Every structure is written in structure tokens, then in C-alpha cells.
Amino acid sequence: MGEYGYSQRIEEMYAGAKAAEGFVCARVLADYGLGFVIVAEAGEMDAVMSGGMLADVSGIRPVAGDWVVARPAPEGGHAQITGVLPRFSCLERADTMVGWKKTVVAANFDYLIIMISMNANYGLNRIERMLSAARASGGVPVLALSKADLCADSAKLAGRAEAVAAGVDVITFSSVTGEGMAKIMSYFRKGVTCAVVGSSGVGKSTLLNRLMGYEAAKTATVRQEDSKGRHTTTYRALHLLPEGGLFLDTPGIRAFGLTAEGDELDSTFTDIKELASSCRFGDCSHTKEPGCAVLKAIEEGELEERRYLSYMRMAKELDYVRASYDRAVWQERKKKGKAIAKFSKELNKTKGK
Ligand SMILES: Nc1nc2c(ncn2[C@@H]2O[C@H](COP(=O)(O)OP(=O)(O)OP(=O)(O)O)[C@@H](O)[C@H]2O)c(=O)[nH]1
Ligand SMILES: [Mg+2]
Ligand SMILES: [Zn+2]
């Protein structure tokens, strides 16, 4: 199982789960909603969630990349997944419709390869947004700029991306010409998991196929009008590359809502954070206050107005997400409080009799 990333850390987690006789430690290779493909020492098998897991509506659902506790079926039928081991990394996005609901994009990766194509998909705001989330995920972010063959000046776009992605490796490559392929390959080593995420049509599955050496996943041309993809990949799948290393191919992300966990903004906008520390007022909103170092830096041309607006937009979104999350927690408490009050009232009644 070493080639699938099994390590002492996983072994310890599995031991911690105290699984009974007849259960095994397995890794999820693909998740299709209710069906799964998992791999264990004995090989690959189809799997479903156990009744207990299905009944626990607020519990964690397994996704491709997860390490799980499973019970293989005796006669080669579906194995049952009974539990998910703690994740060592996870990329989540907030559902933009319901601020506090989070969706798992990928789990248990060492590297998070954020793919952005160097045509209509390219944008510094998008890079900043994705990197902010990636830095909070627990994996090492890598920025991969795809379709270099379609871009007249890929070096220029890469340079601008590097300027907003401090401390992150930036790779430009093309799955068509093979440019930059060696650099990409260097992340895929035995037992190392790289999750590849990005908008639909940027070329995630095309890269997978190139590395696999055959058509392991379906791909489709982008729309002529706006270069947008067609959401060709519909489920997450973890592929073992012939040369070693694991490629987690994911469906294209539509909108990437931030989840307000940790200091997502501070790690991406270190320059703005540093400026803000010399604003006159500690609670400066950087919009109108006198003595605002952020506004001064824009005026003096030291801070790009685009970057400032990108920051402010994300900060506002995070405030909103936090507030709606707090509201959800508050409602949950209120509901519980009411239930307790009702219960104690009834208890008093019966005692009174
Ligand atoms: N010119 C060029 N086209 C590419 C490159 N990589 C991918 N494409 C094309 O882009 C289109 C979309 O590629 P996919 O690999 O399906 O994109 P994806 O990111 O997997 O998209 P979803 O599965 O929808 O999220 C296909 O027509 C590919 O042939 C590249 O490096 N250069
Ligand atoms: Mg795909
Ligand atoms: Zn300020």
C-alpha cells in the first residue's frame, strides 16, 4: 500500500480507530456520490457506506483520497465503509448560496496543484482567491499555468502570477507541446498525492491522460464563445501514475467561496497586512480614515489598486460567511435551549404529580 501513500501516520490513525477483526485500512480511489472504489492490501473493490454512516446525516462522507475503515464482503460483493480516518489536509469551499455550508473539493493531498489556464481563465484575482484557500488547506500549494502553447507571452503572465503568489512554486506548461512537463512530473513521487483543482476546461484531465500514457479520463473541448469548460469530469478519482505518485483529478470548480477558516487573507496579502499595521486607527477599514497607510500606498503607487480591491472584496465575503455561520450556530443553540426548557418543564410536571 506504500505506493498509495500508506505510511506510519496512516497506520497510527488506523490503530486509533480500533477497528474490529475482519476490517481493513483502505484508501478511496473514486467517489460517485453513493458508490465508491477503494483499494486495500487485497486489491481494489467496490464499496458503499455502512448503514451507520448513512444514518449519521451530519457525519463526514468519504471522498476520493480519504483513508477509511472498511469491511470487505466475503463473497466479493460490495465492501462496507464504516468510518473515515482524520484528514491531514482538506480543501473546502463555501457554498455561495448558503454561506456556512461547506463542500469538500479534495482531501488528503501533499500538494495542491491549482491549475489556471493562460487564456480567458487567467486572472490575478482568481489566483489570489484560490491561493488563500489553498494555504489554509494543510497541503503545499503549487500554481500550474496551463495551455502555454495558446499564449503569446506566457513568461509575462507567469511573472505577474509570481508577483501575487509569494512563496509558491509557479509552473507554466502545455500538455500539447510537453513544455514544462518535467517540472510537473517532479511533484509526483512514490506515495505522494497531488490534488489537481481548477475551473472546468483548464486541462486537468488532459494532463492526467498525458502522465498516465492513455485516456484514463474523459476530456472535452472548451466552448468557442468564452473558452469555458463543459464540466466533463463529474467525480473525483485518484490515479496511480505508471512512474509512481498519485494524481487526484477533480471536477471543475464553478465558484470558489471562501470558508473563513484561519487567516486565509493574511497569508496571501502579507503586504496589505503590513501596511495596515501602521494605519493611525487600530480598527481602520482602509476606506476613508485619515492616516490610513493602505490608502496612502495606493496613492503613491506602491500598492496596486486591483490588488487592494481584490483584498477588500474577499474581506467582505469572509465577514459575510462568518456572520452567517455565527447565525447558524446561534439558531442551533436556540433550538437546543428550547428543547431543554421543554424537557425540564415536563420533568417538573411529572414530579409534581
Ligand atoms: N491548446 C491546449 N489545449 C489544451 C491543453 N490542455 C488541455 N487542453 C484542451 O482543453 C480542453 C479541456 O480539457 P480537460 O482536460 O477536459 O479540462 P478539465 O480541466 O479536466 O475540465 P473539467 O473536467 O470539465 O473540470 C480539451 O479540449 C483539451 O484538449 C494544452 O496544454 N494546450
Ligand atoms: Mg476533467
Ligand atoms: Zn487603513
CSV table of C-alpha atoms and ligand atoms in Angstrom, one decimal:
chain,number,residue,atom,x,y,z
A,1,MET,CA,0.0,0.0,0.0
A,2,GLY,CA,3.1,2.2,0.1
A,3,GLU,CA,2.6,3.3,-3.5
A,4,TYR,CA,-0.9,4.5,-2.5
A,5,GLY,CA,0.6,6.7,0.2
A,6,TYR,CA,0.3,4.3,3.2
A,7,SER,CA,2.6,5.5,5.9
A,8,GLN,CA,3.3,5.2,9.6
A,9,ARG,CA,1.0,8.2,10.1
A,10,ILE,CA,-1.9,6.3,8.5
A,11,GLU,CA,-1.0,3.2,10.4
A,12,GLU,CA,-1.3,5.1,13.7
A,13,MET,CA,-4.6,6.7,12.7
A,14,TYR,CA,-5.9,3.3,11.8
A,15,ALA,CA,-4.8,1.8,15.1
A,16,GLY,CA,-6.5,4.8,16.8
A,17,ALA,CA,-9.8,3.8,15.1
A,18,LYS,CA,-9.7,0.5,17.0
A,19,ALA,CA,-11.3,-1.5,14.1
A,20,ALA,CA,-12.6,-5.0,14.9
A,21,GLU,CA,-11.4,-8.2,13.4
A,22,GLY,CA,-12.2,-8.6,9.7
A,23,PHE,CA,-11.9,-4.8,9.0
A,24,VAL,CA,-9.1,-3.3,6.9
A,25,CYS,CA,-7.5,0.0,6.2
A,26,ALA,CA,-8.3,1.2,2.7
A,27,ARG,CA,-8.0,4.3,0.5
A,28,VAL,CA,-10.8,5.7,-1.5
A,29,LEU,CA,-9.9,5.8,-5.2
A,30,ALA,CA,-13.2,7.2,-6.6
A,31,ASP,CA,-16.4,8.6,-5.1
A,32,TYR,CA,-19.6,8.7,-7.2
A,33,GLY,CA,-21.9,10.0,-4.5
A,34,LEU,CA,-23.2,6.8,-3.0
A,35,GLY,CA,-20.8,4.4,-4.6
A,36,PHE,CA,-17.0,4.1,-4.1
A,37,VAL,CA,-14.0,2.3,-5.4
A,38,ILE,CA,-11.5,1.6,-2.6
A,39,VAL,CA,-8.1,-0.1,-2.5
A,40,ALA,CA,-6.7,-2.2,0.3
A,41,GLU,CA,-3.9,-4.7,0.7
A,42,ALA,CA,-6.1,-7.3,-1.1
A,43,GLY,CA,-6.7,-5.1,-4.1
A,44,GLU,CA,-9.4,-2.8,-5.5
A,45,MET,CA,-13.1,-3.3,-4.6
A,46,ASP,CA,-16.4,-1.6,-5.0
A,47,ALA,CA,-17.8,-0.2,-1.7
A,48,VAL,CA,-20.8,1.5,-0.2
A,49,MET,CA,-21.3,3.3,3.1
A,50,SER,CA,-22.4,1.2,6.1
A,51,GLY,CA,-25.9,1.7,7.4
A,52,GLY,CA,-24.5,3.5,10.4
A,53,MET,CA,-22.6,6.0,8.3
A,54,LEU,CA,-25.7,6.7,6.1
A,55,ALA,CA,-27.9,7.3,9.1
A,56,ASP,CA,-25.4,9.8,10.5
A,57,VAL,CA,-26.5,12.8,8.3
A,58,SER,CA,-24.1,15.3,9.9
A,59,GLY,CA,-21.2,12.9,9.8
A,60,ILE,CA,-18.2,13.0,7.4
A,61,ARG,CA,-18.8,11.5,3.9
A,62,PRO,CA,-15.8,9.7,2.4
A,63,VAL,CA,-14.3,11.3,-0.7
A,64,ALA,CA,-11.5,10.1,-3.1
A,65,GLY,CA,-8.2,10.4,-1.3
A,66,ASP,CA,-9.7,9.5,2.1
A,67,TRP,CA,-8.3,6.7,4.3
A,68,VAL,CA,-11.2,4.6,5.6
A,69,VAL,CA,-12.0,1.7,7.8
A,70,ALA,CA,-13.8,-0.9,5.6
A,71,ARG,CA,-15.1,-4.4,5.8
A,72,PRO,CA,-14.6,-6.4,2.6
A,73,ALA,CA,-17.6,-8.6,1.6
A,74,PRO,CA,-16.8,-12.3,2.0
A,75,GLU,CA,-18.1,-13.3,-1.5
A,76,GLY,CA,-16.6,-10.4,-3.5
A,77,GLY,CA,-19.7,-8.2,-3.2
A,78,HIS,CA,-19.6,-4.6,-2.1
A,79,ALA,CA,-17.3,-3.7,0.8
A,80,GLN,CA,-18.7,-1.5,3.5
A,81,ILE,CA,-17.1,1.7,4.6
A,82,THR,CA,-17.7,2.2,8.4
A,83,GLY,CA,-15.5,5.2,9.1
A,84,VAL,CA,-13.2,7.9,7.7
A,85,LEU,CA,-9.8,8.4,9.3
A,86,PRO,CA,-8.9,12.0,10.2
A,87,ARG,CA,-7.8,14.0,7.2
A,88,PHE,CA,-4.3,15.5,7.2
A,89,SER,CA,-5.3,18.1,4.6
A,90,CYS,CA,-8.6,19.2,3.0
A,91,LEU,CA,-9.7,21.9,0.6
A,92,GLU,CA,-13.2,23.1,1.2
A,93,ARG,CA,-15.2,25.8,-0.4
A,94,ALA,CA,-18.2,27.6,1.0
A,95,ASP,CA,-21.4,27.1,-0.9
A,96,THR,CA,-22.1,30.6,-2.1
A,97,MET,CA,-25.9,30.0,-1.8
A,98,VAL,CA,-25.8,29.0,1.9
A,99,GLY,CA,-22.9,30.8,3.4
A,100,TRP,CA,-21.9,28.4,6.1
A,101,LYS,CA,-22.4,25.1,4.2
A,102,LYS,CA,-19.0,23.7,3.1
A,103,THR,CA,-18.2,21.3,0.3
A,104,VAL,CA,-15.1,19.2,0.2
A,105,VAL,CA,-13.2,19.7,-3.0
A,106,ALA,CA,-10.3,17.4,-2.2
A,107,ALA,CA,-8.8,15.6,0.8
A,108,ASN,CA,-5.5,14.0,1.9
A,109,PHE,CA,-3.1,15.6,-0.6
A,110,ASP,CA,0.5,16.5,-0.1
A,111,TYR,CA,0.5,19.1,-2.9
A,112,LEU,CA,-2.5,21.1,-4.0
A,113,ILE,CA,-1.9,21.9,-7.7
A,114,ILE,CA,-4.0,24.9,-8.6
A,115,MET,CA,-4.5,24.9,-12.4
A,116,ILE,CA,-5.3,28.1,-14.2
A,117,SER,CA,-5.1,28.3,-18.0
A,118,MET,CA,-3.4,31.1,-19.7
A,119,ASN,CA,-6.4,32.2,-21.7
A,120,ALA,CA,-9.8,33.5,-20.5
A,121,ASN,CA,-9.4,31.7,-17.2
A,122,TYR,CA,-6.3,33.6,-16.2
A,123,GLY,CA,-6.8,36.4,-13.7
A,124,LEU,CA,-4.8,37.7,-10.7
A,125,ASN,CA,-7.9,37.9,-8.5
A,126,ARG,CA,-8.7,34.3,-9.2
A,127,ILE,CA,-5.1,33.3,-8.3
A,128,GLU,CA,-5.3,35.3,-5.1
A,129,ARG,CA,-8.6,33.7,-4.1
A,130,MET,CA,-7.5,30.1,-4.9
A,131,LEU,CA,-4.2,30.6,-3.1
A,132,SER,CA,-5.8,32.0,0.0
A,133,ALA,CA,-7.9,28.8,0.3
A,134,ALA,CA,-5.0,26.6,-0.6
A,135,ARG,CA,-2.8,28.0,2.2
A,136,ALA,CA,-5.5,27.1,4.7
A,137,SER,CA,-5.8,23.5,3.4
A,138,GLY,CA,-2.9,21.8,5.0
A,139,GLY,CA,-1.2,20.9,1.7
A,140,VAL,CA,1.6,22.7,-0.2
A,141,PRO,CA,0.1,24.9,-2.9
A,142,VAL,CA,1.6,24.9,-6.4
A,143,LEU,CA,0.3,27.2,-9.1
A,144,ALA,CA,0.3,25.5,-12.5
A,145,LEU,CA,-0.4,27.8,-15.5
A,146,SER,CA,-1.7,25.6,-18.3
A,147,LYS,CA,-2.0,25.9,-22.1
A,148,ALA,CA,1.3,27.8,-22.6
A,149,ASP,CA,1.0,26.9,-26.3
A,150,LEU,CA,-2.0,29.2,-26.6
A,151,CYS,CA,-0.4,32.2,-25.0
A,152,ALA,CA,1.9,34.5,-27.0
A,153,ASP,CA,3.7,35.8,-23.9
A,154,SER,CA,3.5,33.1,-21.2
A,155,ALA,CA,6.6,34.4,-19.4
A,156,LYS,CA,4.9,37.7,-18.8
A,157,LEU,CA,1.8,36.1,-17.4
A,158,ALA,CA,3.9,33.8,-15.2
A,159,GLY,CA,5.8,36.8,-13.9
A,160,ARG,CA,2.6,38.6,-12.9
A,161,ALA,CA,1.3,35.5,-11.2
A,162,GLU,CA,4.6,35.1,-9.3
A,163,ALA,CA,4.3,38.6,-8.0
A,164,VAL,CA,1.0,37.8,-6.3
A,165,ALA,CA,1.9,34.3,-5.2
A,166,ALA,CA,4.8,34.9,-2.9
A,167,GLY,CA,6.5,31.7,-1.7
A,168,VAL,CA,4.5,29.4,-4.1
A,169,ASP,CA,6.1,27.5,-7.0
A,170,VAL,CA,4.7,28.7,-10.3
A,171,ILE,CA,4.9,26.4,-13.3
A,172,THR,CA,4.0,27.1,-16.9
A,173,PHE,CA,3.3,24.1,-19.0
A,174,SER,CA,1.5,22.7,-22.0
A,175,SER,CA,0.0,19.2,-22.3
A,176,VAL,CA,0.1,19.7,-26.1
A,177,THR,CA,3.7,20.6,-26.6
A,178,GLY,CA,5.1,18.9,-23.5
A,179,GLU,CA,6.7,22.2,-22.3
A,180,GLY,CA,7.2,22.3,-18.5
A,181,MET,CA,6.3,18.6,-18.2
A,182,ALA,CA,9.5,17.7,-16.3
A,183,LYS,CA,8.7,20.3,-13.7
A,184,ILE,CA,5.2,19.0,-13.2
A,185,MET,CA,6.5,15.4,-13.0
A,186,SER,CA,8.9,16.3,-10.2
A,187,TYR,CA,6.0,16.6,-7.8
A,188,PHE,CA,4.7,13.1,-8.5
A,189,ARG,CA,6.9,10.7,-6.4
A,190,LYS,CA,6.1,7.3,-4.9
A,191,GLY,CA,3.4,7.7,-2.2
A,192,VAL,CA,2.9,11.4,-2.8
A,193,THR,CA,-0.6,12.6,-3.5
A,194,CYS,CA,-1.2,15.7,-5.7
A,195,ALA,CA,-4.7,17.0,-5.9
A,196,VAL,CA,-5.3,19.0,-9.1
A,197,VAL,CA,-8.1,21.6,-8.9
A,198,GLY,CA,-9.3,24.5,-11.0
A,199,SER,CA,-12.1,25.7,-13.3
A,200,SER,CA,-13.7,23.4,-15.9
A,201,GLY,CA,-11.7,23.2,-19.1
A,202,VAL,CA,-8.3,24.3,-17.8
A,203,GLY,CA,-6.8,20.9,-18.7
A,204,LYS,CA,-6.7,18.8,-15.5
A,205,SER,CA,-7.8,15.6,-17.1
A,206,THR,CA,-5.7,16.2,-20.2
A,207,LEU,CA,-2.6,16.4,-18.0
A,208,LEU,CA,-3.7,13.2,-16.2
A,209,ASN,CA,-4.0,11.4,-19.5
A,210,ARG,CA,-0.6,12.6,-20.6
A,211,LEU,CA,1.0,11.4,-17.4
A,212,MET,CA,-0.9,8.1,-17.5
A,213,GLY,CA,0.0,7.4,-21.1
A,214,TYR,CA,-3.5,6.6,-22.1
A,215,GLU,CA,-7.1,8.0,-21.8
A,216,ALA,CA,-7.7,7.4,-18.1
A,217,ALA,CA,-10.3,10.2,-18.0
A,218,LYS,CA,-12.7,11.8,-20.5
A,219,THR,CA,-11.8,15.3,-21.8
A,220,ALA,CA,-13.8,17.7,-23.9
A,221,THR,CA,-13.2,20.8,-25.9
A,222,VAL,CA,-14.0,24.2,-24.3
A,223,ARG,CA,-16.8,26.4,-25.6
A,224,GLN,CA,-15.9,28.5,-28.6
A,225,GLU,CA,-17.5,31.7,-27.3
A,226,ASP,CA,-15.9,32.1,-23.9
A,227,SER,CA,-13.3,29.3,-23.6
A,228,LYS,CA,-15.3,27.9,-20.6
A,229,GLY,CA,-15.2,24.1,-20.0
A,230,ARG,CA,-18.2,21.8,-20.1
A,231,HIS,CA,-17.8,20.1,-16.7
A,232,THR,CA,-16.6,16.9,-18.3
A,233,THR,CA,-15.2,15.3,-15.1
A,234,THR,CA,-18.1,14.6,-12.8
A,235,TYR,CA,-16.5,12.7,-9.9
A,236,ARG,CA,-13.2,12.7,-8.0
A,237,ALA,CA,-10.7,10.0,-8.8
A,238,LEU,CA,-7.3,9.1,-7.5
A,239,HIS,CA,-5.0,7.7,-10.2
A,240,LEU,CA,-1.7,5.8,-9.6
A,241,LEU,CA,0.7,7.1,-12.2
A,242,PRO,CA,2.9,4.5,-14.0
A,243,GLU,CA,6.1,6.2,-12.8
A,244,GLY,CA,4.7,6.5,-9.2
A,245,GLY,CA,2.8,9.3,-7.5
A,246,LEU,CA,-0.9,9.8,-7.1
A,247,PHE,CA,-3.0,12.2,-9.2
A,248,LEU,CA,-6.3,13.3,-7.8
A,249,ASP,CA,-8.4,14.5,-10.7
A,250,THR,CA,-11.4,16.7,-9.6
A,251,PRO,CA,-14.4,18.1,-11.3
A,252,GLY,CA,-14.1,21.8,-12.3
A,253,ILE,CA,-15.0,24.3,-9.7
A,254,ARG,CA,-17.7,26.7,-10.6
A,255,ALA,CA,-17.5,29.4,-8.0
A,256,PHE,CA,-15.0,29.3,-5.2
A,257,GLY,CA,-16.5,30.6,-2.0
A,258,LEU,CA,-14.1,31.2,0.9
A,259,THR,CA,-14.8,29.3,4.2
A,260,ALA,CA,-13.5,31.8,6.7
A,261,GLU,CA,-11.2,29.4,8.4
A,262,GLY,CA,-7.9,30.6,9.8
A,263,ASP,CA,-6.1,33.6,8.4
A,264,GLU,CA,-6.8,32.9,4.8
A,265,LEU,CA,-6.4,36.6,3.8
A,266,ASP,CA,-3.4,37.5,5.9
A,267,SER,CA,-1.2,34.8,4.4
A,268,THR,CA,-2.0,35.9,0.9
A,269,PHE,CA,-2.0,39.7,1.4
A,270,THR,CA,1.1,40.0,3.7
A,271,ASP,CA,1.9,43.3,2.0
A,272,ILE,CA,-1.5,44.8,2.9
A,273,LYS,CA,-1.4,43.4,6.4
A,274,GLU,CA,2.0,45.0,7.0
A,275,LEU,CA,0.7,48.4,5.7
A,276,ALA,CA,-2.4,48.1,7.9
A,277,SER,CA,-0.2,47.8,11.0
A,278,SER,CA,0.8,51.4,10.5
A,279,CYS,CA,-2.7,52.8,10.0
A,280,ARG,CA,-3.4,55.5,12.6
A,281,PHE,CA,-6.5,53.7,13.9
A,282,GLY,CA,-6.3,50.1,15.0
A,283,ASP,CA,-9.8,49.3,13.6
A,284,CYS,CA,-9.1,51.2,10.3
A,285,SER,CA,-11.4,50.0,7.5
A,286,HIS,CA,-8.9,51.3,4.9
A,287,THR,CA,-11.7,53.1,3.0
A,288,LYS,CA,-11.8,56.7,4.2
A,289,GLU,CA,-9.9,57.1,7.5
A,290,PRO,CA,-7.2,59.8,7.9
A,291,GLY,CA,-3.8,58.4,8.4
A,292,CYS,CA,-4.6,55.1,6.6
A,293,ALA,CA,-1.4,53.6,5.4
A,294,VAL,CA,-3.1,51.4,2.8
A,295,LEU,CA,-4.8,54.2,1.0
A,296,LYS,CA,-1.6,56.2,1.1
A,297,ALA,CA,0.3,53.3,-0.5
A,298,ILE,CA,-2.3,53.2,-3.4
A,299,GLU,CA,-1.9,57.0,-3.8
A,300,GLU,CA,1.8,56.7,-4.0
A,301,GLY,CA,1.7,53.8,-6.4
A,302,GLU,CA,3.2,51.3,-4.1
A,303,LEU,CA,0.1,49.2,-3.9
A,304,GLU,CA,-1.8,48.2,-7.0
A,305,GLU,CA,-5.5,49.3,-6.9
A,306,ARG,CA,-6.5,46.0,-8.4
A,307,ARG,CA,-4.9,44.1,-5.5
A,308,TYR,CA,-6.5,46.4,-3.0
A,309,LEU,CA,-10.0,45.8,-4.4
A,310,SER,CA,-9.4,42.1,-4.6
A,311,TYR,CA,-8.5,42.1,-0.9
A,312,MET,CA,-11.4,44.2,0.1
A,313,ARG,CA,-13.9,42.1,-1.8
A,314,MET,CA,-12.6,38.9,-0.2
A,315,ALA,CA,-12.6,40.5,3.3
A,316,LYS,CA,-16.2,41.5,2.8
A,317,GLU,CA,-17.1,38.0,1.7
A,318,LEU,CA,-15.4,36.5,4.7
A,319,ASP,CA,-17.3,38.8,7.0
A,320,TYR,CA,-20.5,37.6,5.4
A,321,VAL,CA,-19.5,34.0,5.7
A,322,ARG,CA,-18.6,34.4,9.3
A,323,ALA,CA,-21.8,36.2,10.2
A,324,SER,CA,-24.0,33.6,8.5
A,325,TYR,CA,-22.0,30.8,10.2
A,326,ASP,CA,-22.5,32.5,13.6
A,327,ARG,CA,-26.2,32.9,12.8
A,328,ALA,CA,-26.5,29.2,12.1
A,329,VAL,CA,-24.7,28.3,15.4
A,330,TRP,CA,-26.9,30.7,17.3
A,331,GLN,CA,-30.1,29.2,15.8
A,332,GLU,CA,-28.8,25.7,16.6
A,333,ARG,CA,-28.2,26.8,20.3
A,334,LYS,CA,-31.6,28.4,20.5
A,335,LYS,CA,-33.3,25.2,19.2
A,336,LYS,CA,-31.4,23.1,21.8
A,337,GLY,CA,-32.2,25.6,24.5
A,338,LYS,CA,-35.9,25.4,23.7
A,339,ALA,CA,-35.7,21.6,23.8
A,340,ILE,CA,-34.0,21.6,27.2
A,341,ALA,CA,-36.6,24.1,28.6
A,342,LYS,CA,-39.5,21.9,27.3
A,343,PHE,CA,-37.9,18.8,28.7
A,344,SER,CA,-37.3,20.3,32.2
A,345,LYS,CA,-40.8,21.7,32.3
A,346,GLU,CA,-42.3,18.2,31.6
A,347,LEU,CA,-40.0,16.7,34.2
A,348,ASN,CA,-41.2,19.2,36.8
A,349,LYS,CA,-44.8,18.4,35.8
A,350,THR,CA,-44.3,14.6,36.4
A,351,LYS,CA,-42.5,15.3,39.6
A,352,GLY,CA,-45.3,17.5,40.8
A,353,LYS,CA,-47.9,14.7,40.4
B,1,LIG,N1,-4.0,24.0,-26.6
B,1,LIG,C1,-4.1,23.3,-25.5
B,1,LIG,N2,-5.3,22.7,-25.2
B,1,LIG,C2,-5.3,22.0,-24.1
B,1,LIG,C3,-4.2,21.8,-23.2
B,1,LIG,N3,-4.6,21.1,-22.1
B,1,LIG,C4,-5.9,20.8,-22.3
B,1,LIG,N4,-6.4,21.3,-23.5
B,1,LIG,C5,-7.7,21.2,-24.0
B,1,LIG,O1,-8.7,21.8,-23.2
B,1,LIG,C6,-9.9,21.2,-23.2
B,1,LIG,C7,-10.4,20.8,-21.8
B,1,LIG,O2,-9.5,19.9,-21.2
B,1,LIG,P1,-9.9,19.0,-20.0
B,1,LIG,O3,-8.7,18.2,-19.7
B,1,LIG,O4,-11.2,18.2,-20.3
B,1,LIG,O5,-10.2,20.0,-18.8
B,1,LIG,P2,-10.6,19.7,-17.3
B,1,LIG,O6,-9.8,20.8,-16.5
B,1,LIG,O7,-10.4,18.3,-17.0
B,1,LIG,O8,-12.1,20.1,-17.3
B,1,LIG,P3,-13.3,19.5,-16.3
B,1,LIG,O9,-13.2,18.1,-16.3
B,1,LIG,O10,-14.6,20.0,-17.0
B,1,LIG,O11,-13.2,20.2,-15.0
B,1,LIG,C8,-9.7,19.9,-24.1
B,1,LIG,O12,-10.2,20.2,-25.4
B,1,LIG,C9,-8.2,19.8,-24.1
B,1,LIG,O13,-7.7,19.2,-25.3
B,1,LIG,C10,-3.0,22.5,-23.5
B,1,LIG,O14,-2.0,22.4,-22.9
B,1,LIG,N5,-3.0,23.2,-24.7
B,2,MG,MG,-11.6,16.9,-16.2
B,3,ZN,ZN,-6.1,51.8,7.0
